[in-house]
Short mmCIF file of C-alpha atoms in Angstrom, two decimals:
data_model
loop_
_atom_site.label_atom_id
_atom_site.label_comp_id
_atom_site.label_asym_id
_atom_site.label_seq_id
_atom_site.Cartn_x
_atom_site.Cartn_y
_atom_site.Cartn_z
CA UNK A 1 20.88 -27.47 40.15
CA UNK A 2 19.57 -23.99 41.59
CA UNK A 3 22.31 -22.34 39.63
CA UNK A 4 21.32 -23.84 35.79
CA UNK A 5 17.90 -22.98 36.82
CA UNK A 6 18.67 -19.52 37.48
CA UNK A 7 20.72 -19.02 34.21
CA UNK A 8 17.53 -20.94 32.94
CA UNK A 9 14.75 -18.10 34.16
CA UNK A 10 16.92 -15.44 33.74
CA UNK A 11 17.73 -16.02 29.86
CA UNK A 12 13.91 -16.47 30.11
CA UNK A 13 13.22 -13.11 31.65
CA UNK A 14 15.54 -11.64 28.71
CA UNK A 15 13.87 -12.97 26.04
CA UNK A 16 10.57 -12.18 27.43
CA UNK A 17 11.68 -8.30 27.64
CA UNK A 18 13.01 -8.42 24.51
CA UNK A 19 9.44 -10.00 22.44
CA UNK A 20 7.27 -7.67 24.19
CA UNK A 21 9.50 -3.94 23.09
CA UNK A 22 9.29 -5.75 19.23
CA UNK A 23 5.71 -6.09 20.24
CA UNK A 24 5.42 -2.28 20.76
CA UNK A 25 6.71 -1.11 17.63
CA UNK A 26 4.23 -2.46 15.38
CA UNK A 27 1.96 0.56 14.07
CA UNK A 28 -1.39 0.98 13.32
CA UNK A 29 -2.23 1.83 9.49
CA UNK A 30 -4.94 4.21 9.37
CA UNK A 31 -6.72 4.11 5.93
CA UNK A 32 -9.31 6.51 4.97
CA UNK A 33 -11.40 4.10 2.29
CA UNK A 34 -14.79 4.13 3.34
CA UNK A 35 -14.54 8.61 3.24
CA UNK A 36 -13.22 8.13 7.48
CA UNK A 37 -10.32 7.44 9.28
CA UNK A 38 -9.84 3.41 10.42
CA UNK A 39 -7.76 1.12 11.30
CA UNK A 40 -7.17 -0.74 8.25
CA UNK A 41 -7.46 -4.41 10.10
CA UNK A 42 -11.20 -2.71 10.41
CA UNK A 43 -11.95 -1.96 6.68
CA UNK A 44 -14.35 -4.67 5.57
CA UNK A 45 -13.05 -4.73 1.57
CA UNK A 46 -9.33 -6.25 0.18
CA UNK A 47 -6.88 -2.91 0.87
CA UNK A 48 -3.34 -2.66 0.24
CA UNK A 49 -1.89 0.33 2.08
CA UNK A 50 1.53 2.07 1.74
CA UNK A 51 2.49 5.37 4.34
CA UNK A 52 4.72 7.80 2.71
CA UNK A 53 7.73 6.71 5.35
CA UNK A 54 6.84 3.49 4.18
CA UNK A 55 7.36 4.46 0.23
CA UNK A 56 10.92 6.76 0.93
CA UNK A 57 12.40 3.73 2.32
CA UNK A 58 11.55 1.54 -0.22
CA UNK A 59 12.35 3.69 -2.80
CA UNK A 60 9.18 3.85 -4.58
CA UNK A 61 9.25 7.24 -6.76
CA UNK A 62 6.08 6.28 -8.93
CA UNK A 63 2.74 4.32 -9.73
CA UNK A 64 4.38 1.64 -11.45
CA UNK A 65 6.61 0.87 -8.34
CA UNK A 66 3.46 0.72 -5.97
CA UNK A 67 1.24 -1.39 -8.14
CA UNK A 68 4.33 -4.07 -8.11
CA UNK A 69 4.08 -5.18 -4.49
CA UNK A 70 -0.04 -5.70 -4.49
CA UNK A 71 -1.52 -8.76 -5.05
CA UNK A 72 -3.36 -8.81 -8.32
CA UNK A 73 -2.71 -5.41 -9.51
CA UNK A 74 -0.62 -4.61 -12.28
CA UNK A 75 0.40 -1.44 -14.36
CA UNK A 76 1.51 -1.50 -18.37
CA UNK A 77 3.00 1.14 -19.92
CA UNK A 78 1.65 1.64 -23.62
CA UNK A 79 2.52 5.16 -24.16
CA UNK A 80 5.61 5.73 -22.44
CA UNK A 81 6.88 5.88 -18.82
CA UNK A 82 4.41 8.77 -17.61
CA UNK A 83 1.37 7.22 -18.91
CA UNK A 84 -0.04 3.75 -16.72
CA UNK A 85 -2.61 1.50 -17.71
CA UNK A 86 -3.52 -0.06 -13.84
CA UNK A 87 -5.17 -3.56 -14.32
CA UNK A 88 -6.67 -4.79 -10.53
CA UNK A 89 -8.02 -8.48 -10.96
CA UNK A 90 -8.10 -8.32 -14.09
CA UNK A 91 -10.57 -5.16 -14.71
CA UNK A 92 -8.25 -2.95 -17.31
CA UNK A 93 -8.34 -1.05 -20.38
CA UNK A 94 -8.07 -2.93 -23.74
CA UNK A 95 -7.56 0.68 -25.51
CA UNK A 96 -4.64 2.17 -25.11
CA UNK A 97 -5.14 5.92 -26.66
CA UNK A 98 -4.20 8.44 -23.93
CA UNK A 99 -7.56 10.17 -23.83
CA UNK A 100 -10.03 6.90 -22.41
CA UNK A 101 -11.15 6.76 -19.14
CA UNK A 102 -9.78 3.91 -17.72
CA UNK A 103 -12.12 1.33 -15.52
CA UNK A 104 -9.84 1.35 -12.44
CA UNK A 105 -10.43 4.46 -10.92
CA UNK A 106 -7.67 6.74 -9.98
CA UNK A 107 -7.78 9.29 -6.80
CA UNK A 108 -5.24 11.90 -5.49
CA UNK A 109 -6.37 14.15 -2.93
CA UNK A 110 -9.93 13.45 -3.27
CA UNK A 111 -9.81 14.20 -6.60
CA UNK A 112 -10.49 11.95 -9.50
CA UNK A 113 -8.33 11.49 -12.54
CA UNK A 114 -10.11 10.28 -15.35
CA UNK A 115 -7.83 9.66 -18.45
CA UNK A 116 -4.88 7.35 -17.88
CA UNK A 117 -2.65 10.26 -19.37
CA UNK A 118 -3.37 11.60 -15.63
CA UNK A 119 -1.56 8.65 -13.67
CA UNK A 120 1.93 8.71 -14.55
CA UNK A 121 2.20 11.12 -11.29
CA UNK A 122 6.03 11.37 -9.09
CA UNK A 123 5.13 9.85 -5.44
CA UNK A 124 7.43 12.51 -4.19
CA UNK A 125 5.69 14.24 -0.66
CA UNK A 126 2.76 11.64 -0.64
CA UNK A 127 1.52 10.91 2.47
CA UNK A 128 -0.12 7.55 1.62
CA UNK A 129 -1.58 5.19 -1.14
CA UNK A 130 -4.34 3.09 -1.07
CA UNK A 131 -5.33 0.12 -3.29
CA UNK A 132 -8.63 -0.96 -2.91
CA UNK A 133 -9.73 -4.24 -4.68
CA UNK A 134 -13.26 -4.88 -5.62
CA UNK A 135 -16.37 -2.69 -6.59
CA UNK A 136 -16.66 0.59 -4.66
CA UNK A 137 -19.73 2.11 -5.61
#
């Protein structure tokens, strides 16, 4: 009896050990939405978040690739591969002419791109993406 209880605790005592080291590598996303630095489980608005270490192993190389794994965003391509239309719930552009400012609003590095001619951008040395759903003001 004392010896199946030892074999008992000790498989016990392994398979504690080995839940709490996959406990340790889970990561903390830090998101920059609201113009700081937070943790995104902090970010009070619907945020889909993607780290450049993240993207390489995926294999994501553009927009298109990105837009694919978020809920309720979507990309079309009217004009070719380097020119996106992004749709997010639903909110997209109904003309397709390369010039229009588009009603989902595209960022990189702070810096707005207006036309959707803009968005058909290589992911290549990105250090994150961030899809925020829902008005931002």
């Amino acid at each position: 009896m004392k010896i199946a209880s030892q074999k008992v605790l000790s498989f016990l005592c392994f398979v504690s050990l080995s839940c709490s080291s996959y406990a340790a590598i889970m990561e903390e996303v830090v998101v920059t939405a609201q113009k700081r630095e937070q943790n995104a489980q902090e970010v009070g608005i619907a945020i889909n978040a993607l780290t450049g270490d993240q993207m390489d192993q995926l294999g994501y190389t553009n927009a298109q690739q990105v837009t694919a794994m978020a809920a309720g965003v979507s990309t079309v391509q009217p004009n070719g591969e380097s020119n996106y239309s992004i749709a997010i719930r639903g909110v997209a552009n109904s003309d397709f002419t390369t010039n229009v400012e588009s009603p989902v609003a595209v960022y990189l590095d702070d810096v707005y791109i207006s036309q959707m001619s803009g968005t058909g951008f290589m992911l290549f040395d990105m250090d994150r993406v961030e899809i925020l759903k829902g008005p931002q003001g």
